[in-house]
Amino acid sequence: MRKKTYHHGDLKNALVTAGEEILNEGSVEALSLRQVAKRAGVSHSAPYAHFADREALFAAISAVGFEALYTRLNETLQAFQGDPAKALVEIALTYINFALERPMRFQLMFSGIVKDENKYPDLVIATHRTFALIENQAIAAQDIGLLRKGESDILALSLWSLVHGFVCLYMEGQISTGILNKGEVKKIVVALLSQVTLKPISL
Amino acid sequence: MRKKTYHHGDLKNALVTAGEEILNEGSVEALSLRQVAKRAGVSHSAPYAHFADREALFAAISAVGFEALYTRLNETLQAFQGDPAKALVEIALTYINFALERPMRFQLMFSGIVKDENKYPDLVIATHRTFALIENQAIAAQDIGLLRKGESDILALSLWSLVHGFVCLYMEGQISTGILNKGEVKKIVVALLSQVTLKPISL
DNA sequence: GCCTTAACTTGACAGCGTCAAGTTAGTATT
DNA sequence: AATACTAACTTGACGCTGTCAAGTTAAGGC
């Protein structure tokens, strides 16, 4: 890039990208304003021209993460649109893979580090879009008799809670080895989802 | 207590208690070794006589939290032992109330701040006991035909994931107002659990 | 009564978030 | 084109943090 100029030109995005890099490499505790600034090649106070405080940067990184999650889920939905049962499983797996690929990003997105997400409308929009996607898929699964009829928002919340709770517990190492020895994650996820379906899930 | 003596006498527990107080009052970020030491009336380095580092203190607080959670769940189980269906709902509510009463403690326990819980056997034991409790209750619910037959560990994991995921999303503010307007938390939890039961849950 | 040693204090260091004040350079105005 | 304005960035400082080294206290075993 151009380090010669006094003005960076695209510092805001560079800071977010640098933050994502740090998250990929280390822990969320290593994600500091000063490290992000250093990585972007600017002084330790430069971020304050673009972010009010540490939390604002974290919210921006989080928002990008939610965008990426929505995109991934949507791609999965498109790919398996013809088969709602398979799509249900694949969407769950996409969600889980998204979390496991970059656990620190997922942790930043969901572990309450960003206190008041109402201050960051991007976050709210992205999460609502994601929930709407899950709900639509739940309705499609209802229509083919895979999931029981009823309020689709409650059903969607059940699915999201089930998958989200599983991946949280999994990443925390809370899931006993007895279960993990049953096979790969996919098999466990199918077994979990089978608890809410009306008929067996065929793969 | 006695602040007159040079030796505190019960500093280790005092530090954990002080940490819990800070968690009750503020956020998990306000939980620092120095603040905990100040609250216990000792110097800023005193904690190092009892805890190897910051993470060790956090793990100790977390372990006490898991003990408390297990105790609460067990009390609930005893109280509703005669009615497995009601017990299932009440155990879920106890779990959720435990989280909502002191969100920062719950966050500390589950948000991955304690990296390597294998270093802290107390944590592992407490979580395994908790899971065993849930599994036993799941088996009891299977026996009365409330939950479908099958591997009880997968069933228990489903229940735990469902409830844990819900409370995580709820505390994060991710659950849409449309759902929250459906009524109090208890009603929503019953609706969620009803997704996995074979027959309606009677209250 | 002495000695060992665990428990605690003091002091220091680097890294952190944040703010104030100064500097640069791009943009708009005339 | 010269000037003024202003956003972007730097420098320096403050108090906070975790952590370690060295010194101090006092409790327990001999």
Short mmCIF file of C-alpha atoms (C1' of nucleotides) in Angstrom, two decimals:
data_model
loop_
_atom_site.label_atom_id
_atom_site.label_comp_id
_atom_site.label_asym_id
_atom_site.label_seq_id
_atom_site.Cartn_x
_atom_site.Cartn_y
_atom_site.Cartn_z
CA MET A 1 0.00 0.00 0.00
CA ARG A 2 1.01 3.63 0.20
CA LYS A 3 2.66 4.40 3.45
CA LYS A 4 4.31 7.45 1.98
CA THR A 5 1.29 9.69 2.26
CA TYR A 6 0.27 11.27 5.51
CA HIS A 7 -3.34 10.37 4.92
CA HIS A 8 -3.99 6.69 4.64
CA GLY A 9 -6.96 6.95 2.31
CA ASP A 10 -8.89 3.91 3.43
CA LEU A 11 -7.97 3.59 7.05
CA LYS A 12 -11.40 2.67 8.35
CA ASN A 13 -11.59 -0.49 6.28
CA ALA A 14 -7.92 -1.21 6.87
CA LEU A 15 -8.52 -1.15 10.61
CA VAL A 16 -11.45 -3.54 10.34
CA THR A 17 -9.40 -5.88 8.16
CA ALA A 18 -6.46 -5.72 10.54
CA GLY A 19 -8.82 -6.53 13.38
CA GLU A 20 -10.12 -9.57 11.54
CA GLU A 21 -6.54 -10.72 10.97
CA ILE A 22 -5.76 -10.46 14.66
CA LEU A 23 -8.92 -12.41 15.46
CA ASN A 24 -7.88 -15.12 13.03
CA GLU A 25 -4.44 -15.43 14.55
CA GLY A 26 -4.99 -15.04 18.25
CA SER A 27 -7.62 -14.47 20.83
CA VAL A 28 -10.17 -11.73 21.21
CA GLU A 29 -8.08 -10.31 24.04
CA ALA A 30 -5.23 -9.66 21.63
CA LEU A 31 -7.60 -7.45 19.66
CA SER A 32 -6.67 -3.97 20.81
CA LEU A 33 -6.93 -0.57 19.21
CA ARG A 34 -3.19 -0.11 19.40
CA GLN A 35 -2.38 -3.43 17.72
CA VAL A 36 -4.90 -2.75 14.99
CA ALA A 37 -3.39 0.67 14.42
CA LYS A 38 0.13 -0.73 14.33
CA ARG A 39 -0.89 -3.35 11.79
CA ALA A 40 -2.45 -0.68 9.60
CA GLY A 41 0.77 1.31 9.83
CA VAL A 42 -0.65 4.31 11.63
CA SER A 43 -0.16 5.84 15.04
CA HIS A 44 -1.88 4.51 18.11
CA SER A 45 -4.48 7.29 18.14
CA ALA A 46 -5.34 7.28 14.47
CA PRO A 47 -8.37 4.97 14.90
CA TYR A 48 -10.13 7.70 16.85
CA ALA A 49 -10.66 9.58 13.63
CA HIS A 50 -12.99 6.78 12.53
CA PHE A 51 -14.21 5.03 15.66
CA ALA A 52 -15.52 6.67 18.79
CA ASP A 53 -13.99 4.03 21.00
CA ARG A 54 -12.87 0.45 21.22
CA GLU A 55 -16.43 -0.82 21.24
CA ALA A 56 -17.22 0.97 17.97
CA LEU A 57 -14.40 -0.85 16.21
CA PHE A 58 -15.55 -4.15 17.67
CA ALA A 59 -19.08 -3.42 16.49
CA ALA A 60 -17.82 -2.71 12.98
CA ILE A 61 -15.90 -6.00 12.88
CA SER A 62 -18.94 -7.75 14.26
CA ALA A 63 -21.19 -6.20 11.62
CA VAL A 64 -18.91 -7.43 8.84
CA GLY A 65 -19.08 -10.85 10.46
CA PHE A 66 -22.86 -10.86 10.47
CA GLU A 67 -22.86 -9.84 6.83
CA ALA A 68 -20.56 -12.74 6.03
CA LEU A 69 -22.74 -15.14 7.99
CA TYR A 70 -25.86 -14.03 6.19
CA THR A 71 -24.15 -14.37 2.82
CA ARG A 72 -22.91 -17.86 3.62
CA LEU A 73 -26.32 -18.99 4.85
CA ASN A 74 -28.00 -17.52 1.80
CA GLU A 75 -25.59 -19.29 -0.55
CA THR A 76 -26.34 -22.56 1.20
CA LEU A 77 -30.04 -21.96 0.94
CA GLN A 78 -29.77 -21.29 -2.79
CA ALA A 79 -27.72 -24.43 -3.34
CA PHE A 80 -30.18 -26.75 -1.65
CA GLN A 81 -33.39 -24.91 -2.42
CA GLY A 82 -35.02 -27.91 -4.05
CA ASP A 83 -34.73 -30.10 -0.96
CA PRO A 84 -35.96 -28.39 2.22
CA ALA A 85 -34.86 -31.26 4.45
CA LYS A 86 -31.33 -31.24 3.14
CA ALA A 87 -31.31 -27.46 3.13
CA LEU A 88 -32.21 -27.47 6.83
CA VAL A 89 -29.25 -29.66 7.68
CA GLU A 90 -26.87 -27.81 5.41
CA ILE A 91 -27.85 -24.43 6.80
CA ALA A 92 -27.18 -25.70 10.29
CA LEU A 93 -23.81 -27.03 9.16
CA THR A 94 -22.96 -23.74 7.47
CA TYR A 95 -23.75 -21.92 10.71
CA ILE A 96 -21.58 -24.32 12.69
CA ASN A 97 -18.72 -24.21 10.21
CA PHE A 98 -18.85 -20.43 10.21
CA ALA A 99 -18.36 -20.52 13.95
CA LEU A 100 -15.65 -23.18 14.00
CA GLU A 101 -13.60 -21.71 11.16
CA ARG A 102 -13.03 -18.49 13.06
CA PRO A 103 -14.07 -19.04 16.65
CA MET A 104 -12.82 -15.67 17.86
CA ARG A 105 -14.87 -13.80 15.28
CA PHE A 106 -17.93 -15.77 16.33
CA GLN A 107 -17.13 -15.08 19.95
CA LEU A 108 -16.86 -11.37 19.24
CA MET A 109 -20.18 -11.43 17.43
CA PHE A 110 -22.11 -13.22 20.16
CA SER A 111 -20.36 -12.97 23.49
CA GLY A 112 -21.77 -9.64 24.55
CA ILE A 113 -18.62 -7.64 24.12
CA VAL A 114 -20.59 -5.13 22.13
CA LYS A 115 -22.92 -3.91 24.84
CA ASP A 116 -25.59 -1.83 23.22
CA GLU A 117 -26.10 -3.08 19.70
CA ASN A 118 -28.91 -0.58 19.26
CA LYS A 119 -26.15 1.96 18.82
CA TYR A 120 -25.04 0.03 15.75
CA PRO A 121 -27.99 -0.40 13.34
CA ASP A 122 -25.95 -2.53 10.93
CA LEU A 123 -25.81 -5.25 13.55
CA VAL A 124 -29.54 -5.22 14.13
CA ILE A 125 -30.35 -5.34 10.43
CA ALA A 126 -27.96 -8.20 9.74
CA THR A 127 -29.26 -10.34 12.58
CA HIS A 128 -32.88 -9.76 11.64
CA ARG A 129 -32.14 -10.73 8.06
CA THR A 130 -30.48 -13.90 9.29
CA PHE A 131 -33.44 -14.76 11.47
CA ALA A 132 -35.84 -14.13 8.57
CA LEU A 133 -33.81 -16.53 6.44
CA ILE A 134 -34.03 -19.25 9.07
CA GLU A 135 -37.75 -18.64 9.47
CA ASN A 136 -38.38 -18.92 5.74
CA GLN A 137 -36.53 -22.20 5.67
CA ALA A 138 -38.53 -23.40 8.65
CA ILE A 139 -41.75 -22.61 6.80
CA ALA A 140 -40.53 -24.51 3.75
CA ALA A 141 -39.80 -27.49 5.97
CA GLN A 142 -43.26 -27.20 7.50
CA ASP A 143 -44.79 -27.26 4.02
CA ILE A 144 -43.26 -30.63 3.18
CA GLY A 145 -44.32 -32.04 6.55
CA LEU A 146 -40.82 -32.26 7.97
CA LEU A 147 -41.51 -29.89 10.84
CA ARG A 148 -44.72 -29.62 12.81
CA LYS A 149 -47.14 -26.86 12.00
CA GLY A 150 -47.50 -23.90 14.28
CA GLU A 151 -46.09 -20.45 14.76
CA SER A 152 -43.15 -20.26 12.41
CA ASP A 153 -41.27 -17.69 14.46
CA ILE A 154 -41.23 -19.95 17.50
CA LEU A 155 -40.10 -22.81 15.30
CA ALA A 156 -37.35 -20.72 13.79
CA LEU A 157 -36.24 -19.62 17.24
CA SER A 158 -36.13 -23.26 18.32
CA LEU A 159 -33.92 -24.18 15.41
CA TRP A 160 -31.63 -21.23 15.88
CA SER A 161 -31.38 -21.81 19.63
CA LEU A 162 -30.67 -25.49 19.12
CA VAL A 163 -27.87 -24.92 16.63
CA HIS A 164 -26.47 -21.84 18.34
CA GLY A 165 -26.52 -23.50 21.74
CA PHE A 166 -24.80 -26.57 20.36
CA VAL A 167 -21.99 -24.64 18.74
CA CYS A 168 -21.48 -22.50 21.86
CA LEU A 169 -21.25 -25.54 24.09
CA TYR A 170 -19.05 -27.30 21.57
CA MET A 171 -16.58 -24.44 21.30
CA GLU A 172 -16.50 -24.13 25.08
CA GLY A 173 -15.54 -27.78 25.33
CA GLN A 174 -18.63 -28.55 27.38
CA ILE A 175 -19.79 -31.47 25.31
CA SER A 176 -18.72 -34.80 26.73
CA THR A 177 -16.36 -37.03 24.86
CA GLY A 178 -18.99 -39.76 24.98
CA ILE A 179 -21.10 -37.80 22.54
CA LEU A 180 -18.23 -36.55 20.43
CA ASN A 181 -17.10 -40.13 19.92
CA LYS A 182 -20.40 -40.89 18.23
CA GLY A 183 -18.95 -39.54 15.02
CA GLU A 184 -18.34 -36.39 13.13
CA VAL A 185 -20.17 -33.17 13.83
CA LYS A 186 -22.51 -33.63 10.91
CA LYS A 187 -23.87 -36.84 12.34
CA ILE A 188 -24.48 -35.21 15.70
CA VAL A 189 -26.20 -32.24 14.11
CA VAL A 190 -28.54 -34.52 12.20
CA ALA A 191 -29.31 -36.32 15.43
CA LEU A 192 -30.05 -33.01 17.14
CA LEU A 193 -32.28 -31.75 14.35
CA SER A 194 -34.05 -35.11 14.30
CA GLN A 195 -35.36 -34.27 17.74
CA VAL A 196 -37.61 -31.61 16.24
CA THR A 197 -38.55 -33.22 12.95
CA LEU A 198 -41.69 -35.26 12.41
CA LYS A 199 -39.95 -37.86 10.26
CA PRO A 200 -36.40 -39.10 9.93
CA ILE A 201 -33.99 -36.89 8.04
CA SER A 202 -32.78 -38.63 4.91
CA LEU A 203 -29.37 -37.75 3.66
CA MET B 1 -13.38 -8.95 59.19
CA ARG B 2 -9.93 -8.45 60.60
CA LYS B 3 -7.95 -5.99 58.61
CA LYS B 4 -5.56 -5.48 61.50
CA THR B 5 -3.51 -8.58 60.85
CA TYR B 6 -0.90 -8.70 58.15
CA HIS B 7 -2.16 -12.06 57.00
CA HIS B 8 -5.70 -12.02 55.80
CA GLY B 9 -6.52 -15.57 56.80
CA ASP B 10 -9.06 -16.37 54.12
CA LEU B 11 -7.94 -14.27 51.21
CA LYS B 12 -8.54 -16.81 48.50
CA ASN B 13 -12.25 -17.03 49.22
CA ALA B 14 -12.44 -13.30 49.86
CA LEU B 15 -11.03 -12.64 46.41
CA VAL B 16 -13.55 -14.94 44.77
CA THR B 17 -16.39 -13.29 46.70
CA ALA B 18 -15.14 -9.83 45.79
CA GLY B 19 -15.01 -10.93 42.17
CA GLU B 20 -18.60 -12.10 42.32
CA GLU B 21 -19.63 -8.78 43.79
CA ILE B 22 -17.96 -6.90 40.96
CA LEU B 23 -19.69 -9.15 38.45
CA ASN B 24 -23.04 -8.45 40.08
CA GLU B 25 -22.52 -4.72 39.95
CA GLY B 26 -20.82 -4.11 36.66
CA SER B 27 -19.54 -5.82 33.61
CA VAL B 28 -17.04 -8.59 33.20
CA GLU B 29 -14.54 -6.02 31.96
CA ALA B 30 -14.62 -4.31 35.35
CA LEU B 31 -13.45 -7.57 36.87
CA SER B 32 -9.74 -7.04 37.34
CA LEU B 33 -7.21 -8.47 39.71
CA ARG B 34 -6.46 -5.04 41.11
CA GLN B 35 -10.09 -4.18 41.80
CA VAL B 36 -10.65 -7.54 43.44
CA ALA B 37 -7.60 -7.01 45.61
CA LYS B 38 -8.69 -3.51 46.57
CA ARG B 39 -12.13 -4.77 47.54
CA ALA B 40 -10.59 -7.47 49.71
CA GLY B 41 -8.43 -4.82 51.37
CA VAL B 42 -5.08 -6.14 50.24
CA SER B 43 -2.36 -4.87 47.96
CA HIS B 44 -2.57 -5.17 44.21
CA SER B 45 -0.15 -8.10 44.09
CA ALA B 46 -1.59 -10.12 46.94
CA PRO B 47 -3.77 -12.30 44.69
CA TYR B 48 -0.64 -13.84 43.18
CA ALA B 49 -0.12 -15.77 46.38
CA HIS B 50 -3.29 -17.72 45.56
CA PHE B 51 -3.82 -17.48 41.82
CA ALA B 52 -1.24 -17.99 39.13
CA ASP B 53 -2.77 -15.32 36.96
CA ARG B 54 -5.94 -13.51 36.03
CA GLU B 55 -7.36 -16.54 34.27
CA ALA B 56 -6.96 -18.68 37.39
CA LEU B 57 -9.09 -16.28 39.41
CA PHE B 58 -11.69 -16.23 36.66
CA ALA B 59 -11.70 -20.01 36.59
CA ALA B 60 -12.25 -20.13 40.36
CA ILE B 61 -15.20 -17.73 40.13
CA SER B 62 -16.53 -19.75 37.22
CA ALA B 63 -16.23 -22.99 39.18
CA VAL B 64 -18.24 -21.53 42.07
CA GLY B 65 -20.83 -20.48 39.52
CA PHE B 66 -21.09 -24.00 38.11
CA GLU B 67 -21.47 -25.36 41.62
CA ALA B 68 -24.30 -22.91 42.24
CA LEU B 69 -25.96 -23.81 38.96
CA TYR B 70 -25.82 -27.51 39.73
CA THR B 71 -27.26 -26.93 43.19
CA ARG B 72 -30.11 -24.84 41.84
CA LEU B 73 -30.94 -27.37 39.15
CA ASN B 74 -30.84 -30.19 41.65
CA GLU B 75 -33.16 -28.36 44.03
CA THR B 76 -35.60 -27.84 41.19
CA LEU B 77 -35.41 -31.48 40.24
CA GLN B 78 -36.14 -32.55 43.80
CA ALA B 79 -39.10 -30.20 44.06
CA PHE B 80 -40.81 -31.48 40.91
CA GLN B 81 -39.60 -35.05 40.96
CA GLY B 82 -43.12 -36.48 40.85
CA ASP B 83 -43.99 -34.79 37.56
CA PRO B 84 -41.31 -35.24 34.89
CA ALA B 85 -43.08 -32.95 32.43
CA LYS B 86 -43.30 -30.10 34.91
CA ALA B 87 -39.78 -30.84 36.10
CA LEU B 88 -38.50 -30.49 32.54
CA VAL B 89 -40.01 -27.03 32.19
CA GLU B 90 -38.94 -25.94 35.65
CA ILE B 91 -35.38 -27.08 35.15
CA ALA B 92 -35.21 -25.07 31.95
CA LEU B 93 -36.62 -22.04 33.76
CA THR B 94 -34.14 -22.46 36.59
CA TYR B 95 -31.32 -22.52 34.07
CA ILE B 96 -32.64 -19.39 32.38
CA ASN B 97 -33.25 -17.57 35.64
CA PHE B 98 -29.77 -18.45 36.79
CA ALA B 99 -28.44 -16.76 33.68
CA LEU B 100 -30.68 -13.71 33.80
CA GLU B 101 -30.22 -13.03 37.50
CA ARG B 102 -26.50 -12.50 37.08
CA PRO B 103 -25.76 -12.21 33.39
CA MET B 104 -22.11 -11.35 33.87
CA ARG B 105 -21.47 -14.44 35.95
CA PHE B 106 -23.12 -16.54 33.27
CA GLN B 107 -21.08 -14.78 30.62
CA LEU B 108 -17.90 -15.49 32.51
CA MET B 109 -18.86 -19.14 32.85
CA PHE B 110 -19.64 -19.69 29.18
CA SER B 111 -18.04 -17.05 27.01
CA GLY B 112 -14.68 -18.69 26.60
CA ILE B 113 -12.77 -16.29 28.78
CA VAL B 114 -11.32 -19.26 30.58
CA LYS B 115 -9.35 -20.79 27.75
CA ASP B 116 -8.20 -24.18 28.83
CA GLU B 117 -10.69 -25.56 31.30
CA ASN B 118 -8.75 -28.80 31.45
CA LYS B 119 -6.36 -26.89 33.67
CA TYR B 120 -9.21 -26.48 36.14
CA PRO B 121 -10.69 -29.89 36.99
CA ASP B 122 -13.41 -28.36 39.19
CA LEU B 123 -14.96 -26.84 36.11
CA VAL B 124 -15.01 -30.11 34.22
CA ILE B 125 -16.53 -32.02 37.11
CA ALA B 126 -19.27 -29.47 37.70
CA THR B 127 -20.30 -29.33 34.06
CA HIS B 128 -20.36 -33.10 33.74
CA ARG B 129 -22.54 -33.37 36.83
CA THR B 130 -24.90 -30.81 35.36
CA PHE B 131 -25.11 -32.68 32.09
CA ALA B 132 -25.77 -35.94 33.92
CA LEU B 133 -28.63 -34.28 35.77
CA ILE B 134 -30.20 -33.10 32.53
CA GLU B 135 -29.75 -36.53 31.00
CA ASN B 136 -31.44 -38.26 33.93
CA GLN B 137 -34.37 -35.92 33.65
CA ALA B 138 -34.53 -36.57 29.92
CA ILE B 139 -34.71 -40.30 30.58
CA ALA B 140 -37.50 -39.76 33.09
CA ALA B 141 -39.40 -37.78 30.47
CA GLN B 142 -38.82 -40.55 27.95
CA ASP B 143 -40.25 -43.07 30.39
CA ILE B 144 -43.57 -41.26 30.61
CA GLY B 145 -43.71 -40.87 26.84
CA LEU B 146 -43.13 -37.12 26.83
CA LEU B 147 -39.93 -37.32 24.83
CA ARG B 148 -39.19 -39.71 22.02
CA LYS B 149 -37.11 -42.78 22.70
CA GLY B 150 -33.54 -42.95 21.53
CA GLU B 151 -30.07 -42.20 22.72
CA SER B 152 -30.55 -40.27 25.93
CA ASP B 153 -27.28 -38.38 25.65
CA ILE B 154 -28.25 -36.92 22.29
CA LEU B 155 -31.63 -36.02 23.72
CA ALA B 156 -30.03 -34.34 26.74
CA LEU B 157 -27.67 -32.45 24.48
CA SER B 158 -30.62 -31.27 22.42
CA LEU B 159 -32.40 -29.96 25.49
CA TRP B 160 -29.33 -28.28 26.85
CA SER B 161 -28.45 -26.75 23.48
CA LEU B 162 -31.99 -25.51 23.03
CA VAL B 163 -32.19 -23.82 26.42
CA HIS B 164 -28.61 -22.61 26.42
CA GLY B 165 -28.90 -21.23 22.92
CA PHE B 166 -32.12 -19.45 23.76
CA VAL B 167 -30.73 -17.75 26.83
CA CYS B 168 -27.56 -16.72 24.99
CA LEU B 169 -29.51 -15.18 22.16
CA TYR B 170 -31.92 -13.58 24.60
CA MET B 171 -29.18 -11.97 26.66
CA GLU B 172 -27.49 -10.75 23.50
CA GLY B 173 -30.72 -9.03 22.45
CA GLN B 174 -30.90 -11.10 19.29
CA ILE B 175 -34.47 -12.25 19.74
CA SER B 176 -36.94 -10.14 17.83
CA THR B 177 -39.52 -8.11 19.65
CA GLY B 178 -42.21 -9.95 17.69
CA ILE B 179 -41.44 -13.09 19.67
CA LEU B 180 -40.85 -11.37 22.97
CA ASN B 181 -44.28 -9.77 22.69
CA LYS B 182 -45.82 -13.22 22.71
CA GLY B 183 -45.68 -13.18 26.48
CA GLU B 184 -43.41 -13.82 29.35
CA VAL B 185 -40.29 -15.93 29.07
CA LYS B 186 -41.97 -18.95 30.61
CA LYS B 187 -44.53 -19.10 27.84
CA ILE B 188 -41.82 -18.90 25.20
CA VAL B 189 -39.77 -21.61 26.88
CA VAL B 190 -42.76 -23.93 26.97
CA ALA B 191 -43.30 -23.24 23.29
CA LEU B 192 -39.66 -24.06 22.58
CA LEU B 193 -39.69 -27.26 24.59
CA SER B 194 -42.95 -28.24 22.92
CA GLN B 195 -41.00 -28.53 19.70
CA VAL B 196 -39.25 -31.62 21.01
CA THR B 197 -42.04 -33.23 23.04
CA LEU B 198 -44.34 -35.89 21.71
CA LYS B 199 -47.40 -34.47 23.39
CA PRO B 200 -48.43 -31.03 24.59
CA ILE B 201 -46.91 -29.84 27.85
CA SER B 202 -49.59 -29.38 30.46
CA LEU B 203 -48.95 -26.78 33.10
"C1'" DG C 1 13.68 -18.83 70.70
"C1'" DC C 2 15.07 -19.59 66.19
"C1'" DC C 3 14.19 -20.78 61.32
"C1'" DT C 4 11.70 -21.81 57.60
"C1'" DT C 5 8.32 -20.47 54.66
"C1'" DA C 6 3.89 -18.95 53.15
"C1'" DA C 7 1.42 -14.63 52.84
"C1'" DC C 8 1.55 -10.12 51.79
"C1'" DT C 9 3.62 -5.22 50.38
"C1'" DT C 10 6.21 -2.15 47.56
"C1'" DG C 11 7.90 -0.74 43.37
"C1'" DA C 12 8.64 -1.20 38.73
"C1'" DC C 13 7.63 -2.26 33.69
"C1'" DA C 14 5.14 -2.59 29.41
"C1'" DG C 15 0.74 -2.47 27.23
"C1'" DC C 16 -3.87 -0.77 27.19
"C1'" DG C 17 -7.92 2.99 26.12
"C1'" DT C 18 -8.54 7.65 25.85
"C1'" DC C 19 -8.02 12.58 25.50
"C1'" DA C 20 -5.60 17.17 24.32
"C1'" DA C 21 -2.77 19.60 21.42
"C1'" DG C 22 -0.16 19.95 17.43
"C1'" DT C 23 0.76 18.74 12.28
"C1'" DT C 24 -0.30 17.50 7.57
"C1'" DA C 25 -2.67 17.64 3.36
"C1'" DG C 26 -6.74 17.46 0.73
"C1'" DT C 27 -10.81 20.47 -0.56
"C1'" DA C 28 -13.52 24.41 -1.02
"C1'" DT C 29 -13.74 29.45 -1.58
"C1'" DT C 30 -12.52 33.56 -3.35
"C1'" DA D 1 -3.57 30.78 -7.68
"C1'" DA D 2 -3.60 31.89 -2.94
"C1'" DT D 3 -6.04 31.34 1.10
"C1'" DA D 4 -8.94 29.32 4.54
"C1'" DC D 5 -11.05 25.42 6.31
"C1'" DT D 6 -11.22 20.95 7.97
"C1'" DA D 7 -10.74 16.01 8.16
"C1'" DA D 8 -7.02 12.81 8.95
"C1'" DC D 9 -3.26 11.73 11.42
"C1'" DT D 10 0.84 12.25 15.06
"C1'" DT D 11 2.76 13.10 19.51
"C1'" DG D 12 2.55 13.03 24.26
"C1'" DA D 13 0.40 12.36 28.38
"C1'" DC D 14 -2.77 10.19 32.00
"C1'" DG D 15 -4.51 6.45 34.77
"C1'" DC D 16 -5.62 1.87 34.37
"C1'" DT D 17 -4.25 -3.02 33.74
"C1'" DG D 18 -1.42 -7.77 34.45
"C1'" DT D 19 2.79 -9.37 35.96
"C1'" DC D 20 7.23 -9.94 38.07
"C1'" DA D 21 11.22 -9.01 41.47
"C1'" DA D 22 12.56 -7.84 45.82
"C1'" DG D 23 11.58 -6.82 50.39
"C1'" DT D 24 8.59 -7.43 54.77
"C1'" DT D 25 5.65 -9.72 58.06
"C1'" DA D 26 4.06 -13.31 60.92
"C1'" DA D 27 2.55 -18.02 61.64
"C1'" DG D 28 4.11 -22.89 62.61
"C1'" DG D 29 7.52 -26.48 63.40
"C1'" DC D 30 11.76 -27.56 65.69
#
